[in-house]
GROMACS .gro file of N, CA and C in nm:
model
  519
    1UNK      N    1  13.170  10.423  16.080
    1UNK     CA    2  13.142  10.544  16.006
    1UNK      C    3  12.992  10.552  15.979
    2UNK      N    4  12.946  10.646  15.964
    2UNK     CA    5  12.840  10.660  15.978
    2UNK      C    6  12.748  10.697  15.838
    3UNK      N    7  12.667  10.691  15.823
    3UNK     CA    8  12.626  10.684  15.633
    3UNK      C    9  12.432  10.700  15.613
    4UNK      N   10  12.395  10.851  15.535
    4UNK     CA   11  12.272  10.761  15.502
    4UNK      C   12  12.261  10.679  15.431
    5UNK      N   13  12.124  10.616  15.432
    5UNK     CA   14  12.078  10.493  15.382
    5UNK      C   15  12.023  10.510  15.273
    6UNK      N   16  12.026  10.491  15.132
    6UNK     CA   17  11.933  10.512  15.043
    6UNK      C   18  11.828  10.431  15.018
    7UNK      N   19  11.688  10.473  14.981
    7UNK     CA   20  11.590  10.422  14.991
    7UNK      C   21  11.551  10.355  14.793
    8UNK      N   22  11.683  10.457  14.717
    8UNK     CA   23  11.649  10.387  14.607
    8UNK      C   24  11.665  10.266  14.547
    9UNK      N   25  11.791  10.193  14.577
    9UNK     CA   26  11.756  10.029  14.521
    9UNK      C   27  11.653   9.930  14.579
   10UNK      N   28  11.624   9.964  14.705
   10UNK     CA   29  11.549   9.905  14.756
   10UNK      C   30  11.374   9.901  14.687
   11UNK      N   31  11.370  10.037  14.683
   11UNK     CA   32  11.227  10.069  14.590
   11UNK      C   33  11.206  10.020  14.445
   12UNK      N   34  11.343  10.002  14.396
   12UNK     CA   35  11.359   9.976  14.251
   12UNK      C   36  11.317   9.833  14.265
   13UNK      N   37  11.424   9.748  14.325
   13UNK     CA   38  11.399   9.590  14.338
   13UNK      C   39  11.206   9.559  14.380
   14UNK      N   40  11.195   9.650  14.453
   14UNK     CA   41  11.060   9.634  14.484
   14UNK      C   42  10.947   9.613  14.425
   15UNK      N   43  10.978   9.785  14.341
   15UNK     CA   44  10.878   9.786  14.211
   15UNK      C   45  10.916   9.711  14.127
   16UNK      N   46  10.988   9.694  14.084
   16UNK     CA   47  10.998   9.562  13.981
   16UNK      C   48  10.976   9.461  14.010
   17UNK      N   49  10.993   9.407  14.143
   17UNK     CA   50  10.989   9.261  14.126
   17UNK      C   51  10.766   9.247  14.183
   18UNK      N   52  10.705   9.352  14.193
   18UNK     CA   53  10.577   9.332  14.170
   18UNK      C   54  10.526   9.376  14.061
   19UNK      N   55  10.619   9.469  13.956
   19UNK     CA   56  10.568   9.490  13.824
   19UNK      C   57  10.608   9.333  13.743
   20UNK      N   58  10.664   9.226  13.766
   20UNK     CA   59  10.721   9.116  13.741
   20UNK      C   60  10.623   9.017  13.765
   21UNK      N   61  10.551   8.987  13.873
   21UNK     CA   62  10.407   8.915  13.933
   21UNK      C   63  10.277   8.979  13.839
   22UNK      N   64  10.283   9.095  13.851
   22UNK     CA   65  10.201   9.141  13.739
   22UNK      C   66  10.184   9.082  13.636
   23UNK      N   67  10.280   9.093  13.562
   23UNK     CA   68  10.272   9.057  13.412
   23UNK      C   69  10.285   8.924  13.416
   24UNK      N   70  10.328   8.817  13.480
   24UNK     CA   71  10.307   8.718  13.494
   24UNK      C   72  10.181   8.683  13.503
   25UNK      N   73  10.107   8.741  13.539
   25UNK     CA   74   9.964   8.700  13.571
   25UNK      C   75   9.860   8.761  13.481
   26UNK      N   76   9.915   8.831  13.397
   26UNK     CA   77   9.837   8.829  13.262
   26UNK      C   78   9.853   8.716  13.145
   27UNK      N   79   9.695   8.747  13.059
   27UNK     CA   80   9.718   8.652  12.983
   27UNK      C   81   9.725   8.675  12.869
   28UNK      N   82   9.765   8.661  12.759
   28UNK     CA   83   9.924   8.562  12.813
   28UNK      C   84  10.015   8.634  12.893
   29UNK      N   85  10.141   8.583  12.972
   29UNK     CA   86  10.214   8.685  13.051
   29UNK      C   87  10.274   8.763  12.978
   30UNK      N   88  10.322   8.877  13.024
   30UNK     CA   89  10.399   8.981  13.005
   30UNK      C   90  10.546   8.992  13.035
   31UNK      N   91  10.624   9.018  12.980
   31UNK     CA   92  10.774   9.019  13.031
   31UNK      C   93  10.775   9.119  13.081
   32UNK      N   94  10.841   9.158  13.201
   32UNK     CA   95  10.859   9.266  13.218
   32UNK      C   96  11.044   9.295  13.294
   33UNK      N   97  11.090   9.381  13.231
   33UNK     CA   98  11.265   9.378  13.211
   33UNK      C   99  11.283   9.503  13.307
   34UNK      N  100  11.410   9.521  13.379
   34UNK     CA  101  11.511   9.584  13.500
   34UNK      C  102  11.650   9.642  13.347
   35UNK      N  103  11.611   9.771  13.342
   35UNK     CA  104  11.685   9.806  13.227
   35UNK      C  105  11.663   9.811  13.077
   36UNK      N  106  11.760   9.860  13.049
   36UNK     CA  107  11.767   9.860  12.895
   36UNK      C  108  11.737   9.706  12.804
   37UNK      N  109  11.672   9.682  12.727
   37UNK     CA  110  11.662   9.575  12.643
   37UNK      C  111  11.790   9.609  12.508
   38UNK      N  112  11.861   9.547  12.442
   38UNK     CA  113  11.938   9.610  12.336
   38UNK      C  114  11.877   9.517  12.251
   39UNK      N  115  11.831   9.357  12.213
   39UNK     CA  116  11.774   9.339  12.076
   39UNK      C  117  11.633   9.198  12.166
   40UNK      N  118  11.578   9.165  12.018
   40UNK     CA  119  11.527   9.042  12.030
   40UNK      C  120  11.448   9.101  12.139
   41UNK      N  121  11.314   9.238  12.081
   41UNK     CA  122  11.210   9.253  12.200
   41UNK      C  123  11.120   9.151  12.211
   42UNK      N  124  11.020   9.111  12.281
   42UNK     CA  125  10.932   9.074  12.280
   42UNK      C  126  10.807   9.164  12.235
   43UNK      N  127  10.702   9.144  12.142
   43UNK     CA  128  10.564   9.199  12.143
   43UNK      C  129  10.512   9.339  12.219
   44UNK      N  130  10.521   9.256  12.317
   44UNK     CA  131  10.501   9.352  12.443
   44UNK      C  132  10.518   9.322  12.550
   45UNK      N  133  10.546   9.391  12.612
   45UNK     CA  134  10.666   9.422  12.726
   45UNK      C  135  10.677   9.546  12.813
   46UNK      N  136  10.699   9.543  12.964
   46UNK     CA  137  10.706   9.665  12.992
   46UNK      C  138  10.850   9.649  13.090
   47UNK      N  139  10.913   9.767  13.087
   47UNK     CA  140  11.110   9.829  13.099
   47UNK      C  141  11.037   9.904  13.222
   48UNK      N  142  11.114   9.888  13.334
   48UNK     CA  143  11.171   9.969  13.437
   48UNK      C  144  11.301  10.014  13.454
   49UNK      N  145  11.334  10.141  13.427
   49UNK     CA  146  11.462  10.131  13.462
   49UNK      C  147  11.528  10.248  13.305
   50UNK      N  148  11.614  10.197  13.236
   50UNK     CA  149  11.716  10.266  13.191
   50UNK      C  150  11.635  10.303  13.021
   51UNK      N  151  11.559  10.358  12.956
   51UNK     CA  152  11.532  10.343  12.795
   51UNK      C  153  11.587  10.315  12.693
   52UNK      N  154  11.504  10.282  12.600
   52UNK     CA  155  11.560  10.188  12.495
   52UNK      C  156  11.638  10.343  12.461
   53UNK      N  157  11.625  10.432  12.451
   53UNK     CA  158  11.750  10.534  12.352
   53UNK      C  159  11.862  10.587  12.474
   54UNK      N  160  11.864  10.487  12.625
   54UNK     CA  161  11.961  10.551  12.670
   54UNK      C  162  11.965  10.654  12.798
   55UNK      N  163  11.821  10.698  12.807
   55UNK     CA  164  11.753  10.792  12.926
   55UNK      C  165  11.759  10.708  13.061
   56UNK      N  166  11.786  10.779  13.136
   56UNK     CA  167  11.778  10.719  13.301
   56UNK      C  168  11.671  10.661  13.365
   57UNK      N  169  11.702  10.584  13.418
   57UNK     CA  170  11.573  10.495  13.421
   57UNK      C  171  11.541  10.571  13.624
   58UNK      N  172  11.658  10.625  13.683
   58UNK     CA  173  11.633  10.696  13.835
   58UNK      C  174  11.665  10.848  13.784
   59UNK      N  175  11.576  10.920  13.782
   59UNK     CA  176  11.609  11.057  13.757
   59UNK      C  177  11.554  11.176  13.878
   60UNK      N  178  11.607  11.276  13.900
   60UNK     CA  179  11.592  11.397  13.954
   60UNK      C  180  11.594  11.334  14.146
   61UNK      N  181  11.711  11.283  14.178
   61UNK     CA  182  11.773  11.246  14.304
   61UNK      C  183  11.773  11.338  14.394
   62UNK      N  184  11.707  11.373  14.494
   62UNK     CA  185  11.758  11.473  14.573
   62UNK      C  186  11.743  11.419  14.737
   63UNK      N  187  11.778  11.568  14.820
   63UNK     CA  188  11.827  11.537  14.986
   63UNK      C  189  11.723  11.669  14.959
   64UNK      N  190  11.673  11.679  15.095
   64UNK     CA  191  11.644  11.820  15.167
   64UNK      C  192  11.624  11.775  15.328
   65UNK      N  193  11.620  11.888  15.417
   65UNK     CA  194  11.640  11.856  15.587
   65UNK      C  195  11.518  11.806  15.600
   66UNK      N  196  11.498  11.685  15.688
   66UNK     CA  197  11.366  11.626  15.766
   66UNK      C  198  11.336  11.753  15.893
   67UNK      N  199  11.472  11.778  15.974
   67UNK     CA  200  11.429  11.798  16.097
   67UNK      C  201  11.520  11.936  16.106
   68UNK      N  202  11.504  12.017  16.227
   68UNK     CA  203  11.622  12.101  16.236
   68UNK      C  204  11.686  12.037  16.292
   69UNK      N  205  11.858  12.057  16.318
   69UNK     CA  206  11.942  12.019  16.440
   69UNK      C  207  11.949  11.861  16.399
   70UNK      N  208  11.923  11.808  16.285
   70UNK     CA  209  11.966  11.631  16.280
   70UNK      C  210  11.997  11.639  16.165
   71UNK      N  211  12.052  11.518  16.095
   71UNK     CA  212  12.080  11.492  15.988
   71UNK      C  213  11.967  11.375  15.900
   72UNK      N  214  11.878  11.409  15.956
   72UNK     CA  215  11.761  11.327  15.919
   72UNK      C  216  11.691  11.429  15.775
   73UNK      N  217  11.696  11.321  15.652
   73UNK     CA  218  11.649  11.365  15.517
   73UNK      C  219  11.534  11.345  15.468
   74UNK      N  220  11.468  11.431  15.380
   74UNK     CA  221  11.347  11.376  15.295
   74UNK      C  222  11.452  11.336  15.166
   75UNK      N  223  11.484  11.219  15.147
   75UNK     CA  224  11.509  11.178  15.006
   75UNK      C  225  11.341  11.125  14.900
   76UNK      N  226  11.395  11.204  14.777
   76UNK     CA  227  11.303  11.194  14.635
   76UNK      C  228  11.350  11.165  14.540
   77UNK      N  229  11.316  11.128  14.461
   77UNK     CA  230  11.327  11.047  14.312
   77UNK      C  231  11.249  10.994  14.254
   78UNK      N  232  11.292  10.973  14.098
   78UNK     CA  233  11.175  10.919  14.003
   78UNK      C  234  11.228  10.798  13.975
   79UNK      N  235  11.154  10.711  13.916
   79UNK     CA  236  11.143  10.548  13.905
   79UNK      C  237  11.080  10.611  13.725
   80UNK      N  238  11.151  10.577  13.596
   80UNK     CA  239  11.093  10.582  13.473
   80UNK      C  240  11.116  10.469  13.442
   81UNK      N  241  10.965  10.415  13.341
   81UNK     CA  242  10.939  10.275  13.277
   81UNK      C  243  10.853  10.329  13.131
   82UNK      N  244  10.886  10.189  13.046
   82UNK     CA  245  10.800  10.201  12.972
   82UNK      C  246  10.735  10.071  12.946
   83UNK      N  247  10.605  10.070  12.875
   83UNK     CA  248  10.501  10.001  12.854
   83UNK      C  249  10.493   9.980  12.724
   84UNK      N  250  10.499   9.819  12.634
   84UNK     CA  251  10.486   9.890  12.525
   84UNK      C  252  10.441   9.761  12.399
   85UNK      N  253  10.347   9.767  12.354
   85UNK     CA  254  10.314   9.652  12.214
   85UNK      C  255  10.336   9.709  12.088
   86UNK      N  256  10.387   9.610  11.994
   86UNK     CA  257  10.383   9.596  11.924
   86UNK      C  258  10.264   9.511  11.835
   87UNK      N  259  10.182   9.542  11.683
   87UNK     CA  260  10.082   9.484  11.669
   87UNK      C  261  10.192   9.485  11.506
   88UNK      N  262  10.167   9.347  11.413
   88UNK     CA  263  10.256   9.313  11.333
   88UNK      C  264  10.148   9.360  11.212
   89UNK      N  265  10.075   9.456  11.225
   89UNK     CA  266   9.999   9.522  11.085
   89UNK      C  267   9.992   9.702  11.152
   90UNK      N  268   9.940   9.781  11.053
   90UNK     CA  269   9.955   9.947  11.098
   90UNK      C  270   9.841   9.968  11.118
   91UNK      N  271   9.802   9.954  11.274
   91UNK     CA  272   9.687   9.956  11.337
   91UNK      C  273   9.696  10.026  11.422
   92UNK      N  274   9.746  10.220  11.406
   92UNK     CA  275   9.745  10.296  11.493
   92UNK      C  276   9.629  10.325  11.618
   93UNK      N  277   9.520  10.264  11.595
   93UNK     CA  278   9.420  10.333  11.711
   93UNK      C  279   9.415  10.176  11.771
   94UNK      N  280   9.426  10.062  11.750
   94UNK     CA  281   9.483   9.927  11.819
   94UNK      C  282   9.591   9.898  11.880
   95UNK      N  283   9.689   9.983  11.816
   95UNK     CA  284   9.830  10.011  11.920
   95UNK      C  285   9.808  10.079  12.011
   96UNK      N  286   9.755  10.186  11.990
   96UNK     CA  287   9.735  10.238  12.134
   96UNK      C  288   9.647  10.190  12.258
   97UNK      N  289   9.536  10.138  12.181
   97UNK     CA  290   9.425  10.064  12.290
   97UNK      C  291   9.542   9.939  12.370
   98UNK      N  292   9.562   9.903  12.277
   98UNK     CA  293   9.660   9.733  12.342
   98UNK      C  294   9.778   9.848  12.431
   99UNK      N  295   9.856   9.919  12.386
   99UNK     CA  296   9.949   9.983  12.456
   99UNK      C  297   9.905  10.036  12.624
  100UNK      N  298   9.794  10.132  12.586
  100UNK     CA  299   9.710  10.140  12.718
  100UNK      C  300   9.681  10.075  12.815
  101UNK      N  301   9.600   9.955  12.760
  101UNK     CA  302   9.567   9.849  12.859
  101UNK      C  303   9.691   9.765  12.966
  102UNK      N  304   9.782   9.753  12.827
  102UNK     CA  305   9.915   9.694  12.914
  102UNK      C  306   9.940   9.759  13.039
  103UNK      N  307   9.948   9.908  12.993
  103UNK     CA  308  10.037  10.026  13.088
  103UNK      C  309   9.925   9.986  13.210
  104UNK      N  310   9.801   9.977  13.244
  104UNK     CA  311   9.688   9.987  13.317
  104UNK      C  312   9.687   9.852  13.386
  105UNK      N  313   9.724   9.772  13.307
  105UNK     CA  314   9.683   9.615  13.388
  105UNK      C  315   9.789   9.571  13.433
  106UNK      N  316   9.929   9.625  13.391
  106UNK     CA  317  10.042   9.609  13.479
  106UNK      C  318  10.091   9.662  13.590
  107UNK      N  319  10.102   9.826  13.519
  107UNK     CA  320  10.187   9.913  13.597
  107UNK      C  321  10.071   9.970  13.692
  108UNK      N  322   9.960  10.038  13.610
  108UNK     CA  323   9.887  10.117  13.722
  108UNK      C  324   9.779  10.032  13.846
  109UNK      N  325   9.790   9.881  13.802
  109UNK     CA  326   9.719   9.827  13.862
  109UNK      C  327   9.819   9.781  13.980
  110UNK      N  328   9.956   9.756  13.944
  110UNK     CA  329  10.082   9.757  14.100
  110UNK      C  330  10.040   9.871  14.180
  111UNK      N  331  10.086   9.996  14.139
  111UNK     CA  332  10.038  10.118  14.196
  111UNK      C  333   9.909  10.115  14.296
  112UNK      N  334   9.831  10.056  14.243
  112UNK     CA  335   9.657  10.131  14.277
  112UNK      C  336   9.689   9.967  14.431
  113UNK      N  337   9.737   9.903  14.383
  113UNK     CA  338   9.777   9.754  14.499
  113UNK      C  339   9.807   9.781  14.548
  114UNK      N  340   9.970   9.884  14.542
  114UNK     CA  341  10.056   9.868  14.629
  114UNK      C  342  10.154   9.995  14.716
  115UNK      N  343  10.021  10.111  14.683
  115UNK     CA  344  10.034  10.223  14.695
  115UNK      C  345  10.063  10.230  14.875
  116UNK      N  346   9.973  10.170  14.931
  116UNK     CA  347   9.941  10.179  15.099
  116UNK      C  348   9.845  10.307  15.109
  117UNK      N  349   9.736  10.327  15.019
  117UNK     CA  350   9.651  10.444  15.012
  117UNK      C  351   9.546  10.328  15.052
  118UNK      N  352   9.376  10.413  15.029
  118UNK     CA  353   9.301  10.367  14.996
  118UNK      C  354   9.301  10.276  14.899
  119UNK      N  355   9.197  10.170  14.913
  119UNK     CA  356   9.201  10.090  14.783
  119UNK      C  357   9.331   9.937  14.749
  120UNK      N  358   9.420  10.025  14.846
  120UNK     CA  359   9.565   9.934  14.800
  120UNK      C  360   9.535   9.786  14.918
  121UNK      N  361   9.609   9.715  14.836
  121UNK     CA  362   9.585   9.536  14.896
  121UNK      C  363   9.588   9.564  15.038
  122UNK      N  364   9.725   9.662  15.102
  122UNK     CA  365   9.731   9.670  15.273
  122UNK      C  366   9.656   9.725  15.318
  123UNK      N  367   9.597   9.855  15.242
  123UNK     CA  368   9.478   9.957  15.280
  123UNK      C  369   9.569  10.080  15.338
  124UNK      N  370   9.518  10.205  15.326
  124UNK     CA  371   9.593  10.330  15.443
  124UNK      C  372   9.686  10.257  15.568
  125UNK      N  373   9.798  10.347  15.520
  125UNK     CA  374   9.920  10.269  15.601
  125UNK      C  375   9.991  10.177  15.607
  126UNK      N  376   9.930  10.076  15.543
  126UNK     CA  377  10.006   9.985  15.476
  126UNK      C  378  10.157   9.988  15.426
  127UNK      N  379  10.226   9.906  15.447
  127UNK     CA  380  10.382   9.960  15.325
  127UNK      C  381  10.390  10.001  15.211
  128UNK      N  382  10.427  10.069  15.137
  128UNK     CA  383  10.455  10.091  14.981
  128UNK      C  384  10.518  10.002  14.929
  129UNK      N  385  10.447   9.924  14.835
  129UNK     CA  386  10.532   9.829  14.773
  129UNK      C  387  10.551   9.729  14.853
  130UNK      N  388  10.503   9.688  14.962
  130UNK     CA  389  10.459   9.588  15.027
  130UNK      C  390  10.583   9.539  15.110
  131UNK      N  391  10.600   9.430  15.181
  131UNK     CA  392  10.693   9.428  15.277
  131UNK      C  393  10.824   9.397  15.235
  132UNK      N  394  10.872   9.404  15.118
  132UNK     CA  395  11.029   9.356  15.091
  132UNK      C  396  11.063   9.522  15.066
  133UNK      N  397  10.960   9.621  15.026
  133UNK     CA  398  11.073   9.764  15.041
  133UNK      C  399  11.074   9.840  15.146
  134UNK      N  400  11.178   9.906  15.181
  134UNK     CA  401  11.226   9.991  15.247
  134UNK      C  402  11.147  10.042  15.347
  135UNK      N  403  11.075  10.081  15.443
  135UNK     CA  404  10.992  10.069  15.535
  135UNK      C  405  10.960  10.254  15.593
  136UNK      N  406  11.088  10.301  15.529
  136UNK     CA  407  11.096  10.446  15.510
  136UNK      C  408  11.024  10.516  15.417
  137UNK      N  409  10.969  10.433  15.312
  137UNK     CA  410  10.858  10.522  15.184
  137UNK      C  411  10.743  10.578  15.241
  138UNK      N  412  10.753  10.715  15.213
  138UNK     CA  413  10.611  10.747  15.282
  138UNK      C  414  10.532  10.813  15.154
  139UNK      N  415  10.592  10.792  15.055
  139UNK     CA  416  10.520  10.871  14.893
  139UNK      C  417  10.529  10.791  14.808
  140UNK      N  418  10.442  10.722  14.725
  140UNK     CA  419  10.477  10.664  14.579
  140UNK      C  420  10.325  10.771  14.487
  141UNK      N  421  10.401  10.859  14.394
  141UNK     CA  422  10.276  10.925  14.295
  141UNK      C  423  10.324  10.901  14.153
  142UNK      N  424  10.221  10.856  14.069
  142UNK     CA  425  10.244  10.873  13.960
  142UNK      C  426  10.238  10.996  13.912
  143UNK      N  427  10.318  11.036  13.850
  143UNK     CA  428  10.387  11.155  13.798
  143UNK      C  429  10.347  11.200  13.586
  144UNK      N  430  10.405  11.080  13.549
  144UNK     CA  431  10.351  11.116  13.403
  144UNK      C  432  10.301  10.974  13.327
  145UNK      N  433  10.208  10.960  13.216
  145UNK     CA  434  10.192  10.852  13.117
  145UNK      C  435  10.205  10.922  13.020
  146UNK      N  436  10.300  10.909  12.895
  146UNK     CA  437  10.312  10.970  12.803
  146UNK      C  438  10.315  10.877  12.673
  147UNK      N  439  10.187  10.901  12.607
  147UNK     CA  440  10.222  10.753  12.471
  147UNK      C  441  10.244  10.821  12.339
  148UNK      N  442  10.309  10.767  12.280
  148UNK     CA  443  10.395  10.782  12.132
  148UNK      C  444  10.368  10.648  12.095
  149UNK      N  445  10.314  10.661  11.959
  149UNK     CA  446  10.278  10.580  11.814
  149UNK      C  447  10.427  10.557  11.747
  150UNK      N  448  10.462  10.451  11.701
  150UNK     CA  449  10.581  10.450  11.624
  150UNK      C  450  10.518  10.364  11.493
  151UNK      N  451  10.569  10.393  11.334
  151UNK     CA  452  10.533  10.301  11.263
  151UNK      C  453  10.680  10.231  11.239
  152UNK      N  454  10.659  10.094  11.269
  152UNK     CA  455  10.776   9.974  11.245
  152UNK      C  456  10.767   9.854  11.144
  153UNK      N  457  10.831   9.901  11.032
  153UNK     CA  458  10.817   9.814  10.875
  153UNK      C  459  10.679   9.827  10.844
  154UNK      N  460  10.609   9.705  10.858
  154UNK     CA  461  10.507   9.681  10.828
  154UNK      C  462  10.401   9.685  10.934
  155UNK      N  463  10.434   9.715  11.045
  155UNK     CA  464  10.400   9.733  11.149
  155UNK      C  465  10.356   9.834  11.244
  156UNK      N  466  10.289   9.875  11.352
  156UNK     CA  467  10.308   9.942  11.491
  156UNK      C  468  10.319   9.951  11.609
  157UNK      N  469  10.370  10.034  11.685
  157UNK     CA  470  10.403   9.937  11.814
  157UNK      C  471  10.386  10.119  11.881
  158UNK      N  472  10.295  10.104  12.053
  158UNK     CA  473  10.272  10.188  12.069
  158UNK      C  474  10.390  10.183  12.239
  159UNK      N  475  10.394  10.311  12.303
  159UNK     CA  476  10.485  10.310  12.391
  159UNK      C  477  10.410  10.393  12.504
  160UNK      N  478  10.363  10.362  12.638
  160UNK     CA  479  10.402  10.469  12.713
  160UNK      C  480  10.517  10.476  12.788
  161UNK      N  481  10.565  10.624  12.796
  161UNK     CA  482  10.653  10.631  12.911
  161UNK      C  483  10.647  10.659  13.046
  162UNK      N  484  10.633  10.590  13.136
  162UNK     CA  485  10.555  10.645  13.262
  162UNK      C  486  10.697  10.690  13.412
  163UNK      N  487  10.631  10.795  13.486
  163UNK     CA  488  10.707  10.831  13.559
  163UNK      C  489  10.616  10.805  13.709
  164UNK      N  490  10.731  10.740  13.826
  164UNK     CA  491  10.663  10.728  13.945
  164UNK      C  492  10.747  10.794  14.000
  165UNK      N  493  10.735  10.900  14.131
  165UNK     CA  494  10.778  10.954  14.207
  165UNK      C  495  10.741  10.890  14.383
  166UNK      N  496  10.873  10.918  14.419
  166UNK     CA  497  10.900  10.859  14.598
  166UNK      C  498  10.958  10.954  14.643
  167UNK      N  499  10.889  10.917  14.799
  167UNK     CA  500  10.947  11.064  14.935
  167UNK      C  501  10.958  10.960  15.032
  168UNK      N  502  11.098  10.943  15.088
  168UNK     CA  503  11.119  10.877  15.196
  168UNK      C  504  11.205  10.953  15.331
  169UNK      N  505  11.208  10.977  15.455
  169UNK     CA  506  11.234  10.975  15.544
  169UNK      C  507  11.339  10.915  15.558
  170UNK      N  508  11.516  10.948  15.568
  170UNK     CA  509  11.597  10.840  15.615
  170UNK      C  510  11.685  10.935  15.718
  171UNK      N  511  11.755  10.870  15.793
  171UNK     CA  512  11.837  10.915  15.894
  171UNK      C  513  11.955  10.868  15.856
  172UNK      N  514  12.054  10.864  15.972
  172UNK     CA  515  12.209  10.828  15.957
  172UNK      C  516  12.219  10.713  15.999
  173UNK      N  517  12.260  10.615  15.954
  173UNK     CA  518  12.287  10.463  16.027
  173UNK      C  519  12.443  10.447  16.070
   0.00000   0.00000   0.00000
């Protein structure tokens, strides 16, 4: 039987598991989590995948025709994460600086690596997301950074929410 191929777990495992090397390689490391967290966050931390209130972590899925006369697709979708510290005094313009930097030295610095643009580790043409994804990505764009201040007890903890968008090419296998 015959079936397309989806290009989204593959991209997911992808991006995560180099948003994962990332934060590892900050100092100190960074956790960085595949889903929802439900207790016992860490500091800071950055979520791929599902939000802490419940929001989809793969949103706005679609098909449209590659070709005439084939069944060959442009599949698209979004990849949502968030980025996010906590500072244990109410240090709104420090939450956000620390919140920022995270979002930048994790997430946008995978991106700017592992884009296959200019600039990226492979250079123009390169793979997206490097050789364990899907070989069909021909788009990774960042789409939104959106940060929100929260005050927590005695505390603040700042959040972005960031959105990546993908365009892949798949056929019928």
């Amino acid at each position: 039987m015959s079936r397309l191929v989806s290009t989204v777990p593959g991209a997911f495992a992808a991006f995560y598991s180099l948003l994962a090397a990332a934060g590892q390689a900050q100092n100190p490391p960074i956790s960085v989590f595949a889903q929802a967290l439900q207790q016992d966050e860490p500091n800071s931390y950055v979520l791929l995948g599902g939000s802490p209130d419940g929001q989809p972590g793969i949103r706005n899925h679609s098909f449209e025709p590659a070709s005439l006369g084939s069944l060959n697709q442009y599949e698209t979708f979004e990849l949502w994460g968030y980025a996010t510290a906590y500072l244990g005094s109410f240090d709104p313009a420090s939450a956000l600086a620390d919140t920022w930097s995270l979002y930048q030295d994790v997430v946008m610095a995978t991106f700017v690596n592992y884009s296959g643009g200019n600039g990226s580790l492979g250079g123009p043409g390169s793979a997206i997301l490097g050789a364990s994804a899907p070989a069909t990505l021909e788009r990774m764009l960042p789409e939104c950074a959106d940060y929100t201040g929260v005050p927590t007890g005695s505390g603040f903890a700042g959040v972005v929410e960031f959105c990546y968008s993908f365009k892949s090419r798949i056929t019928v296998a």
